[in-house]
PDB file of C-alpha atoms in Angstrom:
ATOM      1  CA  MET A 253     -19.660   7.673  22.613  1.00 77.00           C
ATOM      2  CA  LYS A 254     -23.158   6.223  22.903  1.00 87.00           C
ATOM      3  CA  ILE A 255     -23.661   4.213  19.718  1.00 88.00           C
ATOM      4  CA  SER A 256     -26.576   2.134  18.514  1.00 89.00           C
ATOM      5  CA  LEU A 257     -26.016  -1.507  17.622  1.00 87.00           C
ATOM      6  CA  LYS A 258     -27.525  -0.946  14.163  1.00 89.00           C
ATOM      7  CA  ASP A 259     -24.784   1.589  13.367  1.00 91.00           C
ATOM      8  CA  LEU A 260     -21.938  -0.914  13.831  1.00 91.00           C
ATOM      9  CA  ARG A 261     -20.179  -2.501  10.866  1.00 91.00           C
ATOM     10  CA  PRO A 262     -17.477  -5.202  10.793  1.00 91.00           C
ATOM     11  CA  ASN A 263     -13.828  -4.504   9.998  1.00 93.00           C
ATOM     12  CA  PRO A 264     -13.868  -3.695   6.252  1.00 93.00           C
ATOM     13  CA  PHE A 265     -10.863  -5.972   5.730  1.00 93.00           C
ATOM     14  CA  ARG A 266     -12.527  -8.964   7.364  1.00 88.00           C
ATOM     15  CA  ASP A 267     -14.269 -11.303   4.901  1.00 85.00           C
ATOM     16  CA  THR A 268     -16.587 -13.296   7.169  1.00 76.00           C
ATOM     17  CA  ALA A 269     -16.895 -16.063   4.579  1.00 76.00           C
ATOM     18  CA  HIS A 270     -13.213 -16.896   5.071  1.00 78.00           C
ATOM     19  CA  TYR A 271     -12.734 -15.434   8.547  1.00 80.00           C
ATOM     20  CA  PRO A 272     -15.367 -17.234  10.631  1.00 76.00           C
ATOM     21  CA  ILE A 273     -16.705 -16.448  14.092  1.00 80.00           C
ATOM     22  CA  HIS A 274     -15.897 -18.993  16.822  1.00 80.00           C
ATOM     23  CA  ARG A 275     -19.235 -20.332  17.986  1.00 85.00           C
ATOM     24  CA  GLU A 276     -17.974 -21.320  21.438  1.00 85.00           C
ATOM     25  CA  LYS A 277     -16.657 -17.831  22.123  1.00 85.00           C
ATOM     26  CA  VAL A 278     -19.954 -16.195  21.147  1.00 90.00           C
ATOM     27  CA  GLU A 279     -21.823 -18.488  23.544  1.00 92.00           C
ATOM     28  CA  ALA A 280     -19.371 -17.694  26.342  1.00 90.00           C
ATOM     29  CA  ILE A 281     -19.818 -13.935  25.773  1.00 89.00           C
ATOM     30  CA  LYS A 282     -23.613 -14.271  25.714  1.00 91.00           C
ATOM     31  CA  ALA A 283     -23.512 -16.108  29.039  1.00 92.00           C
ATOM     32  CA  SER A 284     -21.250 -13.397  30.465  1.00 89.00           C
ATOM     33  CA  ILE A 285     -23.556 -10.576  29.278  1.00 88.00           C
ATOM     34  CA  ARG A 286     -26.580 -12.304  30.789  1.00 87.00           C
ATOM     35  CA  SER A 287     -24.695 -12.643  34.073  1.00 84.00           C
ATOM     36  CA  THR A 288     -22.774  -9.382  34.496  1.00 82.00           C
ATOM     37  CA  GLY A 289     -23.939  -7.111  31.678  1.00 79.00           C
ATOM     38  CA  PHE A 290     -22.102  -5.822  28.603  1.00 73.00           C
ATOM     39  CA  TRP A 291     -18.444  -4.810  28.780  1.00 71.00           C
ATOM     40  CA  ASP A 292     -17.212  -2.426  26.104  1.00 71.00           C
ATOM     41  CA  ASN A 293     -14.414  -4.611  24.729  1.00 77.00           C
ATOM     42  CA  ILE A 294     -15.029  -3.298  21.199  1.00 86.00           C
ATOM     43  CA  LEU A 295     -12.858  -0.722  19.455  1.00 90.00           C
ATOM     44  CA  LEU A 296     -14.309   1.404  16.652  1.00 94.00           C
ATOM     45  CA  ARG A 297     -13.429   3.957  14.028  1.00 95.00           C
ATOM     46  CA  LYS A 298     -15.855   6.168  12.140  1.00 94.00           C
ATOM     47  CA  ALA A 299     -16.753   4.886   8.667  1.00 94.00           C
ATOM     48  CA  GLU A 300     -16.188   7.021   5.590  1.00 92.00           C
ATOM     49  CA  ASP A 301     -19.942   7.592   5.198  1.00 90.00           C
ATOM     50  CA  GLY A 302     -19.880   9.538   8.479  1.00 87.00           C
ATOM     51  CA  HIS A 303     -22.904   7.703   9.858  1.00 89.00           C
ATOM     52  CA  HIS A 304     -21.638   4.244  10.767  1.00 93.00           C
ATOM     53  CA  TYR A 305     -18.763   2.827  12.813  1.00 94.00           C
ATOM     54  CA  GLU A 306     -16.359   0.066  11.797  1.00 95.00           C
ATOM     55  CA  ILE A 307     -15.119  -2.463  14.342  1.00 92.00           C
ATOM     56  CA  ALA A 308     -11.364  -2.897  14.703  1.00 92.00           C
ATOM     57  CA  TYR A 309     -11.799  -5.749  17.178  1.00 88.00           C
ATOM     58  CA  GLY A 310     -14.722  -7.193  19.114  1.00 87.00           C
ATOM     59  CA  HIS A 311     -16.547  -9.082  16.353  1.00 87.00           C
ATOM     60  CA  HIS A 312     -17.504 -11.904  18.706  1.00 87.00           C
ATOM     61  CA  ARG A 313     -19.074  -9.394  21.095  1.00 87.00           C
ATOM     62  CA  LEU A 314     -20.983  -7.803  18.219  1.00 87.00           C
ATOM     63  CA  GLU A 315     -22.313 -11.217  17.159  1.00 90.00           C
ATOM     64  CA  ALA A 316     -23.273 -12.008  20.765  1.00 91.00           C
ATOM     65  CA  LEU A 317     -25.169  -8.700  21.055  1.00 89.00           C
ATOM     66  CA  LYS A 318     -27.052  -9.324  17.790  1.00 90.00           C
ATOM     67  CA  GLU A 319     -28.106 -12.781  18.954  1.00 92.00           C
ATOM     68  CA  LEU A 320     -29.232 -11.474  22.344  1.00 92.00           C
ATOM     69  CA  VAL A 321     -31.355  -8.881  20.549  1.00 90.00           C
ATOM     70  CA  ALA A 322     -32.905 -11.670  18.468  1.00 92.00           C
ATOM     71  CA  GLU A 323     -33.528 -13.611  21.695  1.00 92.00           C
ATOM     72  CA  LYS A 324     -35.178 -10.458  23.166  1.00 89.00           C
ATOM     73  CA  VAL A 325     -32.642 -10.294  25.999  1.00 88.00           C
ATOM     74  CA  ILE A 326     -31.488  -6.834  24.796  1.00 86.00           C
ATOM     75  CA  GLU A 327     -33.687  -4.142  23.292  1.00 86.00           C
ATOM     76  CA  PRO A 328     -32.947  -3.538  19.586  1.00 83.00           C
ATOM     77  CA  ASP A 329     -32.718   0.253  20.039  1.00 83.00           C
ATOM     78  CA  MET A 330     -30.327   0.061  22.970  1.00 82.00           C
ATOM     79  CA  HIS A 331     -27.214   2.281  22.821  1.00 86.00           C
ATOM     80  CA  PHE A 332     -23.778   1.320  24.134  1.00 84.00           C
ATOM     81  CA  GLU A 333     -20.903   3.408  25.437  1.00 86.00           C
ATOM     82  CA  LEU A 334     -18.068   2.426  23.060  1.00 88.00           C
ATOM     83  CA  PRO A 335     -14.554   3.791  22.416  1.00 90.00           C
ATOM     84  CA  VAL A 336     -13.940   5.415  19.019  1.00 93.00           C
ATOM     85  CA  ARG A 337     -10.386   6.010  17.783  1.00 94.00           C
ATOM     86  CA  HIS A 338      -8.699   7.426  14.691  1.00 95.00           C
ATOM     87  CA  LEU A 339      -7.370   4.221  13.104  1.00 95.00           C
ATOM     88  CA  ASP A 340      -5.806   3.978   9.644  1.00 96.00           C
ATOM     89  CA  ASP A 341      -6.218   0.976   7.329  1.00 96.00           C
ATOM     90  CA  ALA A 342      -2.864  -0.541   8.290  1.00 96.00           C
ATOM     91  CA  THR A 343      -3.815  -0.529  11.970  1.00 95.00           C
ATOM     92  CA  MET A 344      -7.222  -2.047  11.197  1.00 95.00           C
ATOM     93  CA  ILE A 345      -5.522  -4.941   9.374  1.00 94.00           C
ATOM     94  CA  GLN A 346      -2.942  -5.446  12.125  1.00 94.00           C
ATOM     95  CA  ILE A 347      -5.622  -5.502  14.821  1.00 91.00           C
ATOM     96  CA  MET A 348      -7.674  -7.969  12.777  1.00 89.00           C
ATOM     97  CA  ALA A 349      -4.627 -10.206  12.343  1.00 90.00           C
ATOM     98  CA  ASN A 350      -3.911 -10.390  16.046  1.00 86.00           C
ATOM     99  CA  GLU A 351      -7.472 -10.447  17.412  1.00 77.00           C
ATOM    100  CA  ASN A 352      -7.988 -13.691  19.365  1.00 62.00           C
ATOM    101  CA  VAL A 353      -4.828 -15.212  17.872  1.00 69.00           C
ATOM    102  CA  ASN A 354      -3.568 -16.297  21.288  1.00 59.00           C
ATOM    103  CA  GLU A 355      -6.992 -17.141  22.714  1.00 57.00           C
ATOM    104  CA  PHE A 356      -8.539 -19.357  20.077  1.00 64.00           C
ATOM    105  CA  LYS A 357      -7.476 -21.919  17.529  1.00 70.00           C
ATOM    106  CA  VAL A 358      -6.522 -20.091  14.345  1.00 82.00           C
ATOM    107  CA  THR A 359      -7.458 -22.248  11.374  1.00 88.00           C
ATOM    108  CA  ALA A 360      -5.825 -22.291   7.958  1.00 92.00           C
ATOM    109  CA  ASP A 361      -8.623 -20.305   6.297  1.00 90.00           C
ATOM    110  CA  ILE A 362      -8.258 -17.485   8.842  1.00 89.00           C
ATOM    111  CA  ILE A 363      -4.479 -17.442   8.311  1.00 92.00           C
ATOM    112  CA  ASP A 364      -4.839 -17.381   4.527  1.00 94.00           C
ATOM    113  CA  GLU A 365      -7.451 -14.622   4.558  1.00 92.00           C
ATOM    114  CA  THR A 366      -5.256 -12.494   6.827  1.00 93.00           C
ATOM    115  CA  ILE A 367      -2.191 -12.981   4.610  1.00 95.00           C
ATOM    116  CA  ARG A 368      -4.217 -12.274   1.472  1.00 95.00           C
ATOM    117  CA  VAL A 369      -5.531  -8.975   2.868  1.00 95.00           C
ATOM    118  CA  ALA A 370      -2.099  -7.925   4.171  1.00 96.00           C
ATOM    119  CA  ARG A 371      -0.408  -8.788   0.862  1.00 96.00           C
ATOM    120  CA  GLU A 372      -2.919  -6.804  -1.197  1.00 95.00           C
ATOM    121  CA  PHE A 373      -2.661  -3.824   1.149  1.00 96.00           C
ATOM    122  CA  LEU A 374       1.143  -3.763   1.063  1.00 96.00           C
ATOM    123  CA  CYS A 375       1.200  -4.122  -2.722  1.00 96.00           C
ATOM    124  CA  ARG A 376      -1.176  -1.205  -3.047  1.00 95.00           C
ATOM    125  CA  GLU A 377       0.456   1.061  -0.466  1.00 94.00           C
ATOM    126  CA  THR A 378       4.106   0.392  -1.333  1.00 94.00           C
ATOM    127  CA  LYS A 379       3.577  -0.072  -5.101  1.00 95.00           C
ATOM    128  CA  THR A 380       5.492  -3.348  -4.805  1.00 93.00           C
ATOM    129  CA  PRO A 381       4.611  -6.062  -7.358  1.00 93.00           C
ATOM    130  CA  MET A 382       2.968  -9.046  -5.696  1.00 90.00           C
ATOM    131  CA  THR A 383       5.703 -11.376  -6.917  1.00 89.00           C
ATOM    132  CA  GLU A 384       8.341  -9.278  -5.148  1.00 93.00           C
ATOM    133  CA  LEU A 385       6.561  -9.100  -1.797  1.00 94.00           C
ATOM    134  CA  THR A 386       8.239 -11.568   0.587  1.00 95.00           C
ATOM    135  CA  ALA A 387       7.093 -13.521   3.611  1.00 96.00           C
ATOM    136  CA  SER A 388       9.470 -11.409   5.665  1.00 96.00           C
ATOM    137  CA  ASP A 389       7.768  -8.186   4.480  1.00 96.00           C
ATOM    138  CA  ILE A 390       4.333  -9.450   5.509  1.00 96.00           C
ATOM    139  CA  SER A 391       5.582 -10.936   8.782  1.00 96.00           C
ATOM    140  CA  GLN A 392       7.125  -7.624   9.823  1.00 95.00           C
ATOM    141  CA  PHE A 393       3.962  -5.726   8.896  1.00 96.00           C
ATOM    142  CA  LEU A 394       1.618  -7.993  10.883  1.00 93.00           C
ATOM    143  CA  GLY A 395       3.941  -8.512  13.863  1.00 87.00           C
ATOM    144  CA  GLY A 396       2.754 -10.556  16.828  1.00 77.00           C
ATOM    145  CA  SER A 397       2.778 -14.294  16.231  1.00 82.00           C
ATOM    146  CA  TRP A 398       2.858 -14.005  12.452  1.00 92.00           C
ATOM    147  CA  ASN A 399       6.306 -15.496  11.995  1.00 92.00           C
ATOM    148  CA  GLU A 400       7.954 -15.800   8.610  1.00 95.00           C
ATOM    149  CA  ASP A 401       7.463 -19.571   8.348  1.00 95.00           C
ATOM    150  CA  LYS A 402       3.705 -19.345   8.903  1.00 93.00           C
ATOM    151  CA  VAL A 403       3.433 -16.545   6.330  1.00 95.00           C
ATOM    152  CA  ALA A 404       5.549 -18.424   3.762  1.00 96.00           C
ATOM    153  CA  VAL A 405       3.376 -21.547   4.054  1.00 96.00           C
ATOM    154  CA  SER A 406       0.238 -19.459   3.612  1.00 96.00           C
ATOM    155  CA  LEU A 407       1.698 -17.702   0.564  1.00 97.00           C
ATOM    156  CA  GLN A 408       2.301 -21.088  -1.041  1.00 96.00           C
ATOM    157  CA  ARG A 409      -1.338 -22.008  -0.370  1.00 97.00           C
ATOM    158  CA  LEU A 410      -2.538 -18.750  -1.894  1.00 97.00           C
ATOM    159  CA  GLY A 411      -0.432 -19.516  -4.960  1.00 96.00           C
ATOM    160  CA  LEU A 412      -2.107 -22.915  -5.308  1.00 97.00           C
ATOM    161  CA  PHE A 413      -5.522 -21.244  -4.998  1.00 97.00           C
ATOM    162  CA  ASP A 414      -4.621 -18.647  -7.628  1.00 95.00           C
ATOM    163  CA  ARG A 415      -3.365 -21.285 -10.084  1.00 95.00           C
ATOM    164  CA  GLY A 416      -6.508 -23.391  -9.622  1.00 96.00           C
ATOM    165  CA  MET A 417      -4.623 -26.339  -8.112  1.00 97.00           C
ATOM    166  CA  LEU A 418      -6.462 -26.258  -4.784  1.00 97.00           C
ATOM    167  CA  GLU A 419      -9.904 -25.008  -3.743  1.00 96.00           C
ATOM    168  CA  ARG A 420     -10.005 -22.853  -0.608  1.00 94.00           C
ATOM    169  CA  ASP A 421     -13.113 -24.548   0.781  1.00 93.00           C
ATOM    170  CA  LEU A 422     -11.321 -27.913   0.930  1.00 95.00           C
ATOM    171  CA  LEU A 423      -9.155 -26.572   3.773  1.00 95.00           C
ATOM    172  CA  LYS A 424     -11.908 -24.682   5.591  1.00 91.00           C
ATOM    173  CA  GLY A 425     -11.713 -25.138   9.356  1.00 89.00           C
ATOM    174  CA  MET A 426      -8.537 -27.242   9.170  1.00 93.00           C
ATOM    175  CA  SER A 427      -5.564 -26.700  11.424  1.00 92.00           C
ATOM    176  CA  HIS A 428      -2.465 -25.032  10.004  1.00 92.00           C
ATOM    177  CA  SER A 429      -0.510 -28.306  10.184  1.00 93.00           C
ATOM    178  CA  ALA A 430      -3.201 -30.365   8.412  1.00 96.00           C
ATOM    179  CA  ALA A 431      -3.579 -27.777   5.642  1.00 96.00           C
ATOM    180  CA  ARG A 432       0.197 -27.551   5.258  1.00 96.00           C
ATOM    181  CA  THR A 433       0.487 -31.327   4.877  1.00 96.00           C
ATOM    182  CA  ILE A 434      -2.156 -31.374   2.152  1.00 97.00           C
ATOM    183  CA  GLN A 435      -0.803 -28.364   0.280  1.00 97.00           C
ATOM    184  CA  ARG A 436       2.712 -29.830   0.200  1.00 95.00           C
ATOM    185  CA  GLU A 437       1.424 -32.978  -1.474  1.00 95.00           C
ATOM    186  CA  VAL A 438      -0.626 -30.948  -3.959  1.00 97.00           C
ATOM    187  CA  ALA A 439       2.409 -28.758  -4.714  1.00 96.00           C
ATOM    188  CA  LYS A 440       4.527 -31.859  -5.388  1.00 93.00           C
ATOM    189  CA  VAL A 441       1.867 -33.228  -7.726  1.00 93.00           C
ATOM    190  CA  GLU A 442       1.631 -29.909  -9.586  1.00 95.00           C
ATOM    191  CA  LYS A 443       5.400 -29.683 -10.036  1.00 93.00           C
ATOM    192  CA  ALA A 444       5.875 -33.310 -11.124  1.00 90.00           C
ATOM    193  CA  PHE A 445       2.927 -33.481 -13.513  1.00 90.00           C
ATOM    194  CA  ALA A 446       3.633 -30.078 -15.035  1.00 92.00           C
ATOM    195  CA  LYS A 447       7.236 -31.115 -15.719  1.00 89.00           C
ATOM    196  CA  ASP A 448       6.218 -34.442 -17.286  1.00 87.00           C
ATOM    197  CA  LYS A 449       3.470 -32.977 -19.448  1.00 86.00           C
ATOM    198  CA  MET A 450       5.624 -30.082 -20.652  1.00 89.00           C
ATOM    199  CA  GLN A 451       8.382 -32.484 -21.648  1.00 86.00           C
ATOM    200  CA  GLN A 452       5.870 -34.399 -23.754  1.00 83.00           C
ATOM    201  CA  VAL A 453       4.946 -31.310 -25.792  1.00 83.00           C
ATOM    202  CA  THR A 454       8.470 -29.877 -26.062  1.00 84.00           C
ATOM    203  CA  THR A 455      10.930 -30.842 -28.799  1.00 79.00           C
ATOM    204  CA  GLU A 456      14.568 -29.979 -29.356  1.00 75.00           C
ATOM    205  CA  ASP A 457      13.617 -27.605 -32.133  1.00 76.00           C
ATOM    206  CA  GLU A 458      10.719 -25.703 -30.581  1.00 80.00           C
ATOM    207  CA  GLY A 459       8.885 -25.175 -27.323  1.00 82.00           C
ATOM    208  CA  PRO A 460       5.195 -25.736 -26.621  1.00 86.00           C
ATOM    209  CA  THR A 461       2.538 -23.533 -28.179  1.00 88.00           C
ATOM    210  CA  ASN A 462       0.235 -21.387 -26.047  1.00 90.00           C
ATOM    211  CA  GLN A 463      -2.564 -23.854 -26.743  1.00 92.00           C
ATOM    212  CA  GLU A 464      -0.416 -26.743 -25.532  1.00 91.00           C
ATOM    213  CA  VAL A 465       0.547 -24.848 -22.374  1.00 92.00           C
ATOM    214  CA  LYS A 466      -3.139 -24.226 -21.607  1.00 93.00           C
ATOM    215  CA  ARG A 467      -3.960 -27.872 -22.204  1.00 93.00           C
ATOM    216  CA  VAL A 468      -1.131 -28.989 -19.901  1.00 92.00           C
ATOM    217  CA  ARG A 469      -2.271 -26.579 -17.184  1.00 94.00           C
ATOM    218  CA  ALA A 470      -5.831 -27.947 -17.408  1.00 95.00           C
ATOM    219  CA  GLN A 471      -4.552 -31.539 -17.130  1.00 93.00           C
ATOM    220  CA  VAL A 472      -2.389 -30.709 -14.117  1.00 94.00           C
ATOM    221  CA  GLN A 473      -5.266 -28.852 -12.444  1.00 96.00           C
ATOM    222  CA  LYS A 474      -7.516 -31.870 -12.884  1.00 95.00           C
ATOM    223  CA  VAL A 475      -5.057 -34.217 -11.171  1.00 94.00           C
ATOM    224  CA  ALA A 476      -4.090 -31.748  -8.436  1.00 96.00           C
ATOM    225  CA  ASN A 477      -7.720 -31.002  -7.589  1.00 97.00           C
ATOM    226  CA  HIS A 478      -8.544 -34.702  -7.382  1.00 96.00           C
ATOM    227  CA  VAL A 479      -5.602 -35.289  -5.047  1.00 96.00           C
ATOM    228  CA  ALA A 480      -6.652 -32.323  -2.896  1.00 97.00           C
ATOM    229  CA  GLN A 481     -10.240 -33.596  -2.700  1.00 97.00           C
ATOM    230  CA  VAL A 482      -9.139 -37.072  -1.643  1.00 97.00           C
ATOM    231  CA  LEU A 483      -6.717 -35.753   0.979  1.00 97.00           C
ATOM    232  CA  SER A 484      -9.283 -33.325   2.388  1.00 97.00           C
ATOM    233  CA  GLU A 485     -11.820 -36.133   2.798  1.00 97.00           C
ATOM    234  CA  HIS A 486      -9.141 -38.329   4.367  1.00 97.00           C
ATOM    235  CA  VAL A 487      -8.293 -35.717   7.021  1.00 96.00           C
ATOM    236  CA  ARG A 488     -11.939 -34.829   7.729  1.00 96.00           C
ATOM    237  CA  ASP A 489     -12.757 -38.513   8.193  1.00 96.00           C
ATOM    238  CA  GLY A 490     -10.126 -38.726  10.924  1.00 95.00           C
ATOM    239  CA  GLY A 491      -7.245 -40.098   8.840  1.00 94.00           C
ATOM    240  CA  GLY A 492      -3.733 -39.523  10.126  1.00 94.00           C
ATOM    241  CA  LEU A 493      -1.382 -36.978   8.567  1.00 93.00           C
ATOM    242  CA  ASP A 494       1.270 -39.701   8.341  1.00 91.00           C
ATOM    243  CA  GLU A 495      -0.982 -41.489   5.816  1.00 93.00           C
ATOM    244  CA  VAL A 496      -1.407 -38.473   3.531  1.00 94.00           C
ATOM    245  CA  LYS A 497       1.514 -39.336   1.220  1.00 89.00           C
ATOM    246  CA  GLU A 498       0.144 -42.824   0.519  1.00 90.00           C
ATOM    247  CA  ARG A 499      -3.373 -41.495  -0.036  1.00 93.00           C
ATOM    248  CA  SER A 500      -1.903 -38.933  -2.433  1.00 93.00           C
ATOM    249  CA  LEU A 501      -0.299 -41.687  -4.486  1.00 90.00           C
ATOM    250  CA  ASP A 502      -3.586 -43.634  -4.475  1.00 91.00           C
ATOM    251  CA  ALA A 503      -5.385 -40.556  -5.790  1.00 93.00           C
ATOM    252  CA  GLN A 504      -2.785 -40.046  -8.546  1.00 92.00           C
ATOM    253  CA  VAL A 505      -3.106 -43.665  -9.642  1.00 88.00           C
ATOM    254  CA  GLU A 506      -6.880 -43.222  -9.893  1.00 90.00           C
ATOM    255  CA  MET A 507      -6.326 -40.531 -12.540  1.00 89.00           C
ATOM    256  CA  LEU A 508      -4.240 -42.759 -14.820  1.00 85.00           C
ATOM    257  CA  PRO A 509      -5.892 -44.368 -17.867  1.00 80.00           C
ATOM    258  CA  GLU A 510      -6.615 -48.027 -17.048  1.00 78.00           C
ATOM    259  CA  SER A 511      -6.032 -49.167 -20.620  1.00 77.00           C
ATOM    260  CA  GLY A 512      -3.039 -46.922 -21.237  1.00 67.00           C
ATOM    261  CA  LYS A 513       0.366 -48.014 -22.469  1.00 74.00           C
ATOM    262  CA  PRO A 514       2.996 -48.852 -19.815  1.00 73.00           C
ATOM    263  CA  ASP A 515       4.750 -45.492 -20.250  1.00 72.00           C
ATOM    264  CA  GLU A 516       1.395 -43.703 -19.828  1.00 72.00           C
ATOM    265  CA  ARG A 517       0.964 -45.286 -16.416  1.00 75.00           C
ATOM    266  CA  VAL A 518       4.291 -44.106 -15.009  1.00 79.00           C
ATOM    267  CA  LEU A 519       4.121 -41.583 -12.148  1.00 83.00           C
ATOM    268  CA  SER A 520       7.205 -39.452 -11.585  1.00 82.00           C
ATOM    269  CA  THR A 521       6.116 -38.944  -7.964  1.00 82.00           C
ATOM    270  CA  ILE A 522       6.349 -42.687  -7.398  1.00 82.00           C
ATOM    271  CA  ASP A 523       9.678 -42.768  -9.261  1.00 80.00           C
ATOM    272  CA  ALA A 524      10.957 -40.084  -6.886  1.00 79.00           C
ATOM    273  CA  ALA A 525       9.758 -42.055  -3.852  1.00 77.00           C
ATOM    274  CA  ALA A 526      11.440 -45.209  -5.140  1.00 74.00           C
ATOM    275  CA  LYS A 527      14.757 -43.423  -5.624  1.00 78.00           C
ATOM    276  CA  THR A 528      14.793 -42.260  -2.011  1.00 77.00           C
ATOM    277  CA  VAL A 529      14.753 -45.836  -0.736  1.00 74.00           C
ATOM    278  CA  SER A 530      18.275 -46.464   0.525  1.00 78.00           C
ATOM    279  CA  ALA A 531      19.946 -49.029   2.730  1.00 81.00           C
ATOM    280  CA  LYS A 532      22.566 -46.495   3.837  1.00 83.00           C
ATOM    281  CA  GLU A 533      20.912 -45.368   7.087  1.00 80.00           C
ATOM    282  CA  PHE A 534      19.827 -48.882   7.994  1.00 85.00           C
ATOM    283  CA  LYS A 535      23.309 -50.246   7.344  1.00 87.00           C
ATOM    284  CA  ARG A 536      24.877 -47.449   9.383  1.00 86.00           C
ATOM    285  CA  LYS A 537      22.704 -48.252  12.417  1.00 86.00           C
ATOM    286  CA  VAL A 538      23.276 -52.021  12.230  1.00 88.00           C
ATOM    287  CA  GLU A 539      27.038 -51.529  11.786  1.00 90.00           C
ATOM    288  CA  MET A 540      27.058 -49.256  14.821  1.00 86.00           C
ATOM    289  CA  LEU A 541      25.251 -51.909  16.872  1.00 86.00           C
ATOM    290  CA  GLY A 542      27.708 -54.495  15.582  1.00 88.00           C
ATOM    291  CA  ARG A 543      30.623 -52.497  17.009  1.00 87.00           C
ATOM    292  CA  TYR A 544      28.981 -52.546  20.423  1.00 85.00           C
ATOM    293  CA  ARG A 545      27.537 -56.068  20.350  1.00 84.00           C
ATOM    294  CA  ASP A 546      29.632 -57.096  23.372  1.00 82.00           C
ATOM    295  CA  TYR A 547      27.729 -54.517  25.444  1.00 83.00           C
ATOM    296  CA  MET A 548      24.310 -55.788  24.405  1.00 82.00           C
ATOM    297  CA  SER A 549      22.093 -58.019  26.555  1.00 85.00           C
ATOM    298  CA  HIS A 550      21.471 -61.585  25.400  1.00 88.00           C
ATOM    299  CA  ASP A 551      17.738 -60.907  24.865  1.00 88.00           C
ATOM    300  CA  ALA A 552      18.358 -57.757  22.834  1.00 86.00           C
ATOM    301  CA  ARG A 553      20.930 -59.579  20.694  1.00 87.00           C
ATOM    302  CA  GLU A 554      18.559 -62.500  20.037  1.00 91.00           C
ATOM    303  CA  ASP A 555      15.729 -60.093  19.101  1.00 89.00           C
ATOM    304  CA  LEU A 556      17.994 -58.225  16.696  1.00 89.00           C
ATOM    305  CA  ILE A 557      19.141 -61.447  15.029  1.00 92.00           C
ATOM    306  CA  ALA A 558      15.510 -62.550  14.570  1.00 92.00           C
ATOM    307  CA  HIS A 559      14.570 -59.142  13.106  1.00 90.00           C
ATOM    308  CA  LEU A 560      17.501 -59.203  10.668  1.00 91.00           C
ATOM    309  CA  LYS A 561      16.661 -62.701   9.453  1.00 93.00           C
ATOM    310  CA  GLU A 562      13.007 -61.747   9.033  1.00 94.00           C
ATOM    311  CA  LEU A 563      14.003 -58.618   7.151  1.00 92.00           C
ATOM    312  CA  ALA A 564      16.353 -60.597   4.891  1.00 93.00           C
ATOM    313  CA  VAL A 565      13.493 -62.873   3.833  1.00 94.00           C
ATOM    314  CA  TRP A 566      11.176 -59.880   3.291  1.00 93.00           C
ATOM    315  CA  CYS A 567      13.790 -58.052   1.181  1.00 91.00           C
ATOM    316  CA  LYS A 568      14.363 -61.139  -0.960  1.00 92.00           C
ATOM    317  CA  ASN A 569      10.635 -61.585  -1.578  1.00 92.00           C
ATOM    318  CA  SER A 570      10.169 -57.869  -2.316  1.00 91.00           C
ATOM    319  CA  ALA A 571      13.036 -57.867  -4.826  1.00 90.00           C
ATOM    320  CA  ALA A 572      11.448 -60.879  -6.544  1.00 91.00           C
ATOM    321  CA  LEU A 573       8.140 -59.005  -6.741  1.00 90.00           C
ATOM    322  CA  PHE A 574       9.743 -56.070  -8.582  1.00 87.00           C
ATOM    323  CA  GLU A 575      11.712 -58.391 -10.853  1.00 88.00           C
ATOM    324  CA  THR A 576       8.444 -60.104 -11.828  1.00 85.00           C
ATOM    325  CA  ALA A 577       6.860 -56.728 -12.632  1.00 76.00           C
ATOM    326  CA  GLN A 578       9.909 -55.799 -14.730  1.00 64.00           C
ATOM    327  CA  SER A 579       9.744 -58.963 -16.800  1.00 58.00           C
TER     328      SER A 579
END
């Protein structure tokens, strides 16, 4: 059908605020149109109003056309020969989910927006409570490269957003792996602080009041949001993902009262990290090397001896440091 550009509308399930257009792709399409003309790689369905057409895929081409009109390369009243199909809502969501997924980098905000839309649609269509909808359900619905692990990670992020522990904009434009690293730290902080604070307001005789629960939630949100802000800035400034855990602990320490009592300055997240320190793996490796020392070169043996002696001194000094803090 010959359709005017002004009659085209985006996919109704695509929130452009959280599902951005790739600038580099738009520029590539504009260059292609200037060179070889417009190709009809846009799929439409008729809108409910009967006058407009909704795009299933081809949003980058639509954006390129609009910009070329603004640049006076294309006439604003020009009509295009475009395919129109009978597409239901489920198909529109599935097409949106898989549009460009193999061509371009799919950022965390695009993943989360896709999962949010799919989850709401499935809840509505199947009458399944949101809490009972699984990552497997959504993965099977979306198909393509939307594996269960990716969906599960996104669902955890959406949960953090919903509980006010993490702001969506802090992860905007980030890779899936960077966002996942940040959200895992924020989730740990939420769990640890919520547990500690709830224990403080719970007695053997009675549980916390609704007012106390609200106050605890507000306190946990404050810490979690600060941690998320610090980690987001760290990643955007080029910091490594391997440094995120330490930066998370720094951020948690910043939220502690400077003049508080010793027990008010205890972080369960640091307690947990301390308890994971174990000599077991190190001892296992050294004992294994000891069994095969006769098959080791002289240089390697001398290096190992020097490292062990250096480590022994460091361990002794570190133990003394903690003993001083204890006293």
